[in-house]
PDB file of C-alpha atoms in Angstrom:
ATOM      1  CA  MET O   1       0.000   0.000   0.000  1.00  0.00           C
ATOM      2  CA  LEU O   2       1.349   3.409  -0.925  1.00  0.00           C
ATOM      3  CA  ASN O   3       0.637   6.466   1.200  1.00  0.00           C
ATOM      4  CA  ALA O   4       1.342   9.915  -0.188  1.00  0.00           C
ATOM      5  CA  VAL O   5       1.290  13.123   1.777  1.00  0.00           C
ATOM      6  CA  SER O   6       1.343  16.453   0.014  1.00  0.00           C
ATOM      7  CA  PHE O   7       2.414  19.692   1.647  1.00  0.00           C
ATOM      8  CA  ALA O   8       2.050  22.952  -0.192  1.00  0.00           C
ATOM      9  CA  MET O   9       3.820  26.233   0.240  1.00  0.00           C
ATOM     10  CA  VAL O  10       4.083  29.301  -1.931  1.00  0.00           C
ATOM     11  CA  ILE O  11       7.660  30.612  -1.911  1.00  0.00           C
ATOM     12  CA  GLN O  12       8.365  34.196  -2.854  1.00  0.00           C
ATOM     13  CA  ASN O  13      12.063  35.059  -3.039  1.00  0.00           C
ATOM     14  CA  ASP O  14      12.739  38.624  -4.066  1.00  0.00           C
ATOM     15  CA  GLY O  15      16.350  38.591  -2.928  1.00  0.00           C
ATOM     16  CA  TYR O  16      17.933  41.647  -1.391  1.00  0.00           C
ATOM     17  CA  ASP O  17      19.216  44.492  -3.507  1.00  0.00           C
ATOM     18  CA  GLU O  18      20.187  47.664  -1.586  1.00  0.00           C
ATOM     19  CA  GLU O  19      19.897  49.862  -4.667  1.00  0.00           C
ATOM     20  CA  ASN O  20      16.426  48.616  -5.574  1.00  0.00           C
ATOM     21  CA  GLU O  21      14.591  48.031  -2.293  1.00  0.00           C
ATOM     22  CA  GLU O  22      11.368  46.681  -3.736  1.00  0.00           C
ATOM     23  CA  ILE O  23       8.176  46.487  -1.689  1.00  0.00           C
ATOM     24  CA  ARG O  24       6.124  43.377  -2.466  1.00  0.00           C
ATOM     25  CA  ARG O  25       2.369  43.864  -2.035  1.00  0.00           C
ATOM     26  CA  VAL O  26       0.332  40.679  -1.690  1.00  0.00           C
ATOM     27  CA  SER O  27      -3.439  40.490  -1.303  1.00  0.00           C
ATOM     28  CA  ASN O  28      -4.131  36.998  -2.685  1.00  0.00           C
ATOM     29  CA  VAL O  29      -5.824  34.152  -0.869  1.00  0.00           C
ATOM     30  CA  PHE O  30      -3.498  31.161  -0.440  1.00  0.00           C
ATOM     31  CA  HIS O  31      -4.727  27.762   0.706  1.00  0.00           C
ATOM     32  CA  GLU O  32      -1.208  26.887   1.816  1.00  0.00           C
ATOM     33  CA  ASP O  33       1.701  28.485   3.675  1.00  0.00           C
ATOM     34  CA  TYR O  34       3.314  31.634   2.290  1.00  0.00           C
ATOM     35  CA  LEU O  35       7.096  32.050   2.636  1.00  0.00           C
ATOM     36  CA  PHE O  36       8.675  35.421   1.833  1.00  0.00           C
ATOM     37  CA  LEU O  37      12.414  36.073   1.555  1.00  0.00           C
ATOM     38  CA  GLY O  38      13.194  39.635   0.576  1.00  0.00           C
ATOM     39  CA  HIS O  39      13.329  43.254   1.639  1.00  0.00           C
ATOM     40  CA  GLU O  40       9.799  44.413   2.422  1.00  0.00           C
ATOM     41  CA  LEU O  41       6.360  42.797   2.344  1.00  0.00           C
ATOM     42  CA  ASN O  42       2.918  44.377   2.665  1.00  0.00           C
ATOM     43  CA  PHE O  43       0.642  41.374   3.150  1.00  0.00           C
ATOM     44  CA  SER O  44      -3.126  41.893   3.168  1.00  0.00           C
ATOM     45  CA  GLY O  45      -4.132  38.461   1.903  1.00  0.00           C
ATOM     46  CA  GLU O  46      -4.877  35.142   3.566  1.00  0.00           C
ATOM     47  CA  ALA O  47      -2.619  32.142   4.183  1.00  0.00           C
ATOM     48  CA  GLU O  48      -2.391  29.094   6.395  1.00  0.00           C
ATOM     49  CA  ASP O  49       0.952  30.230   7.882  1.00  0.00           C
ATOM     50  CA  LEU O  50       2.980  33.290   6.959  1.00  0.00           C
ATOM     51  CA  ILE O  51       6.753  32.912   7.200  1.00  0.00           C
ATOM     52  CA  PHE O  52       8.707  36.152   6.736  1.00  0.00           C
ATOM     53  CA  LEU O  53      12.472  36.698   6.532  1.00  0.00           C
ATOM     54  CA  GLY O  54      13.298  40.262   5.557  1.00  0.00           C
ATOM     55  CA  LYS O  55      13.656  43.817   6.762  1.00  0.00           C
ATOM     56  CA  ARG O  56      10.086  45.104   7.111  1.00  0.00           C
ATOM     57  CA  LEU O  57       6.705  43.369   7.335  1.00  0.00           C
ATOM     58  CA  SER O  58       3.373  45.197   7.239  1.00  0.00           C
ATOM     59  CA  PHE O  59       0.757  42.526   7.896  1.00  0.00           C
ATOM     60  CA  SER O  60      -2.943  43.378   7.673  1.00  0.00           C
ATOM     61  CA  GLY O  61      -4.168  40.015   6.420  1.00  0.00           C
ATOM     62  CA  ILE O  62      -5.321  36.782   7.991  1.00  0.00           C
ATOM     63  CA  THR O  63      -3.437  33.636   8.928  1.00  0.00           C
ATOM     64  CA  LYS O  64      -5.461  30.588   9.821  1.00  0.00           C
ATOM     65  CA  LEU O  65      -2.470  29.283  11.737  1.00  0.00           C
ATOM     66  CA  GLY O  66       0.660  31.146  12.857  1.00  0.00           C
ATOM     67  CA  LEU O  67       2.884  33.993  11.799  1.00  0.00           C
ATOM     68  CA  PHE O  68       6.643  33.393  11.888  1.00  0.00           C
ATOM     69  CA  ALA O  69       8.778  36.480  11.279  1.00  0.00           C
ATOM     70  CA  LEU O  70      12.367  37.661  11.548  1.00  0.00           C
ATOM     71  CA  GLY O  71      12.976  41.259  10.536  1.00  0.00           C
ATOM     72  CA  GLU O  72      13.796  44.768  11.627  1.00  0.00           C
ATOM     73  CA  LYS O  73      10.263  46.219  11.732  1.00  0.00           C
ATOM     74  CA  LEU O  74       7.213  44.012  12.138  1.00  0.00           C
ATOM     75  CA  PHE O  75       3.804  45.733  12.059  1.00  0.00           C
ATOM     76  CA  LEU O  76       1.071  43.173  12.726  1.00  0.00           C
ATOM     77  CA  SER O  77      -2.383  44.655  12.208  1.00  0.00           C
ATOM     78  CA  GLY O  78      -4.154  41.558  10.889  1.00  0.00           C
ATOM     79  CA  LYS O  79      -5.799  38.525  12.425  1.00  0.00           C
ATOM     80  CA  ILE O  80      -3.442  35.715  13.430  1.00  0.00           C
ATOM     81  CA  GLY O  81      -5.013  32.355  14.220  1.00  0.00           C
ATOM     82  CA  ASN O  82      -2.386  30.415  16.152  1.00  0.00           C
ATOM     83  CA  GLY O  83       0.221  32.686  17.697  1.00  0.00           C
ATOM     84  CA  VAL O  84       3.161  34.825  16.692  1.00  0.00           C
ATOM     85  CA  PHE O  85       6.736  33.563  16.681  1.00  0.00           C
ATOM     86  CA  ALA O  86       8.820  36.635  15.936  1.00  0.00           C
ATOM     87  CA  GLY O  87      12.095  38.430  16.396  1.00  0.00           C
ATOM     88  CA  GLY O  88      12.572  42.049  15.393  1.00  0.00           C
ATOM     89  CA  VAL O  89      13.893  45.416  16.469  1.00  0.00           C
ATOM     90  CA  ASN O  90      10.377  46.913  16.560  1.00  0.00           C
ATOM     91  CA  VAL O  91       7.328  44.666  16.871  1.00  0.00           C
ATOM     92  CA  LEU O  92       3.812  46.145  16.977  1.00  0.00           C
ATOM     93  CA  ILE O  93       0.664  44.058  17.510  1.00  0.00           C
ATOM     94  CA  ASP O  94      -2.307  46.149  16.436  1.00  0.00           C
ATOM     95  CA  ASP O  95      -5.107  43.575  15.984  1.00  0.00           C
ATOM     96  CA  SER O  96      -6.092  40.095  17.116  1.00  0.00           C
ATOM     97  CA  VAL O  97      -3.742  37.216  17.939  1.00  0.00           C
ATOM     98  CA  THR O  98      -5.159  33.897  19.090  1.00  0.00           C
ATOM     99  CA  GLY O  99      -2.818  31.355  20.653  1.00  0.00           C
ATOM    100  CA  ASN O 100       0.458  31.496  22.542  1.00  0.00           C
ATOM    101  CA  SER O 101       3.036  33.959  21.213  1.00  0.00           C
ATOM    102  CA  PHE O 102       6.819  34.037  21.556  1.00  0.00           C
ATOM    103  CA  ILE O 103       8.390  37.388  20.672  1.00  0.00           C
ATOM    104  CA  GLY O 104      11.906  38.762  21.055  1.00  0.00           C
ATOM    105  CA  GLY O 105      13.129  42.207  20.137  1.00  0.00           C
ATOM    106  CA  LYS O 106      14.181  45.639  21.233  1.00  0.00           C
ATOM    107  CA  ASP O 107      10.777  47.343  21.455  1.00  0.00           C
ATOM    108  CA  ILE O 108       7.567  45.280  21.585  1.00  0.00           C
ATOM    109  CA  LYS O 109       4.174  46.964  21.801  1.00  0.00           C
ATOM    110  CA  LEU O 110       0.619  45.676  22.131  1.00  0.00           C
ATOM    111  CA  SER O 111      -1.383  48.716  20.972  1.00  0.00           C
ATOM    112  CA  GLU O 112      -4.735  49.888  22.373  1.00  0.00           C
ATOM    113  CA  THR O 113      -6.538  48.045  19.558  1.00  0.00           C
ATOM    114  CA  GLY O 114      -4.380  44.923  19.933  1.00  0.00           C
ATOM    115  CA  THR O 115      -5.635  41.751  21.595  1.00  0.00           C
ATOM    116  CA  VAL O 116      -3.755  38.579  22.506  1.00  0.00           C
ATOM    117  CA  LYS O 117      -5.936  35.582  23.434  1.00  0.00           C
ATOM    118  CA  GLY O 118      -3.256  33.278  24.803  1.00  0.00           C
ATOM    119  CA  ASN O 119      -0.025  33.438  26.751  1.00  0.00           C
ATOM    120  CA  LEU O 120       2.641  35.959  25.778  1.00  0.00           C
ATOM    121  CA  PHE O 121       6.321  35.084  26.202  1.00  0.00           C
ATOM    122  CA  ALA O 122       8.615  38.051  25.517  1.00  0.00           C
ATOM    123  CA  GLY O 123      12.263  38.994  25.809  1.00  0.00           C
ATOM    124  CA  CYS O 124      13.048  42.612  24.965  1.00  0.00           C
ATOM    125  CA  ALA O 125      14.475  45.955  26.050  1.00  0.00           C
ATOM    126  CA  ARG O 126      10.977  47.463  26.424  1.00  0.00           C
ATOM    127  CA  LEU O 127       7.508  45.911  26.453  1.00  0.00           C
ATOM    128  CA  THR O 128       4.458  48.193  26.364  1.00  0.00           C
ATOM    129  CA  ILE O 129       1.004  46.739  26.904  1.00  0.00           C
ATOM    130  CA  ASP O 130      -1.751  49.185  25.956  1.00  0.00           C
ATOM    131  CA  GLY O 131      -4.145  46.524  24.620  1.00  0.00           C
ATOM    132  CA  THR O 132      -5.856  43.449  26.017  1.00  0.00           C
ATOM    133  CA  LEU O 133      -3.950  40.360  27.119  1.00  0.00           C
ATOM    134  CA  ASN O 134      -6.232  37.414  27.906  1.00  0.00           C
ATOM    135  CA  GLY O 135      -3.591  35.005  29.116  1.00  0.00           C
ATOM    136  CA  ASP O 136      -0.441  34.854  31.178  1.00  0.00           C
ATOM    137  CA  LEU O 137       2.552  37.122  30.617  1.00  0.00           C
ATOM    138  CA  PHE O 138       6.099  35.805  30.948  1.00  0.00           C
ATOM    139  CA  VAL O 139       8.651  38.532  30.249  1.00  0.00           C
ATOM    140  CA  GLY O 140      12.297  39.408  30.711  1.00  0.00           C
ATOM    141  CA  THR O 141      12.771  43.095  29.899  1.00  0.00           C
ATOM    142  CA  GLY O 142      14.619  46.238  30.822  1.00  0.00           C
ATOM    143  CA  GLU O 143      11.355  48.191  31.042  1.00  0.00           C
ATOM    144  CA  LEU O 144       7.772  46.934  31.346  1.00  0.00           C
ATOM    145  CA  ILE O 145       4.928  49.414  30.848  1.00  0.00           C
ATOM    146  CA  ILE O 146       1.417  48.147  31.618  1.00  0.00           C
ATOM    147  CA  ASN O 147      -1.367  50.552  30.622  1.00  0.00           C
ATOM    148  CA  SER O 148      -4.145  47.985  30.377  1.00  0.00           C
ATOM    149  CA  GLU O 149      -5.645  45.063  32.220  1.00  0.00           C
ATOM    150  CA  ILE O 150      -3.969  41.672  31.971  1.00  0.00           C
ATOM    151  CA  ASN O 151      -6.421  38.807  32.443  1.00  0.00           C
ATOM    152  CA  GLY O 152      -3.887  36.253  33.648  1.00  0.00           C
ATOM    153  CA  ASN O 153      -0.790  35.846  35.774  1.00  0.00           C
ATOM    154  CA  VAL O 154       2.297  37.987  35.282  1.00  0.00           C
ATOM    155  CA  THR O 155       5.833  36.695  35.691  1.00  0.00           C
ATOM    156  CA  ALA O 156       8.219  39.563  35.009  1.00  0.00           C
ATOM    157  CA  TYR O 157      11.948  40.050  35.332  1.00  0.00           C
ATOM    158  CA  SER O 158      12.474  43.733  34.685  1.00  0.00           C
ATOM    159  CA  GLY O 159      14.707  46.610  35.585  1.00  0.00           C
ATOM    160  CA  ARG O 160      11.713  48.947  35.716  1.00  0.00           C
ATOM    161  CA  ILE O 161       7.945  48.318  35.852  1.00  0.00           C
ATOM    162  CA  THR O 162       5.445  51.122  35.248  1.00  0.00           C
ATOM    163  CA  PHE O 163       1.705  50.760  35.808  1.00  0.00           C
ATOM    164  CA  GLY O 164      -0.768  53.067  34.060  1.00  0.00           C
ATOM    165  CA  ASP O 165      -4.201  54.194  35.253  1.00  0.00           C
ATOM    166  CA  LYS O 166      -5.962  51.078  33.984  1.00  0.00           C
TER     167      LYS O 166
END
C-alpha cells in the first residue's frame, strides 16, 4: 500500500538588492503556507501560515495558523489564528492574535486596539502593553509598561515596571 502526503507552500524570493529596495504587495488568498524572503512585504491576503524573513513586514491580512517572522520592523495589524513567533527590532501588535506567542526584540508593543488571546512570552528591552492580554505574561525586559488590564498571571523580570491608570 502506498501512502502519499502532500504539503504545499508558496515561496516568494525577491532577494535583497540595496539599490532597488522593492516592496512586495500581496493580497491573494493562499490555501497553503506563504514564505517570503526579501526586503519588504505588505501582506493583506490570507494564508495558512505566513513565514517572513526580511527587513520590514506590514501585515494586515489573515493567517489561519501562525505567523513566523524575523525582521527589523514588524507591524502586525491583521488577524493571526495560532500565535506569533517573531524576532525584530520593533514589533507592533495592532489587531487580534489567538494562541500562545513568543516574541523577542528591542521594542515590543501591544497597541490599544491589539488583543492577545493566549499566553505571551517576551524577551526585549521594552515591552508596552496598551491593549488586552487574555492570558499569562512571561517577560524578561529592561522596562515593562502596563497601561491595560492583563487577564492572567504575570511573571516579570524587569529593571523597571510602570503601571498606568488602567
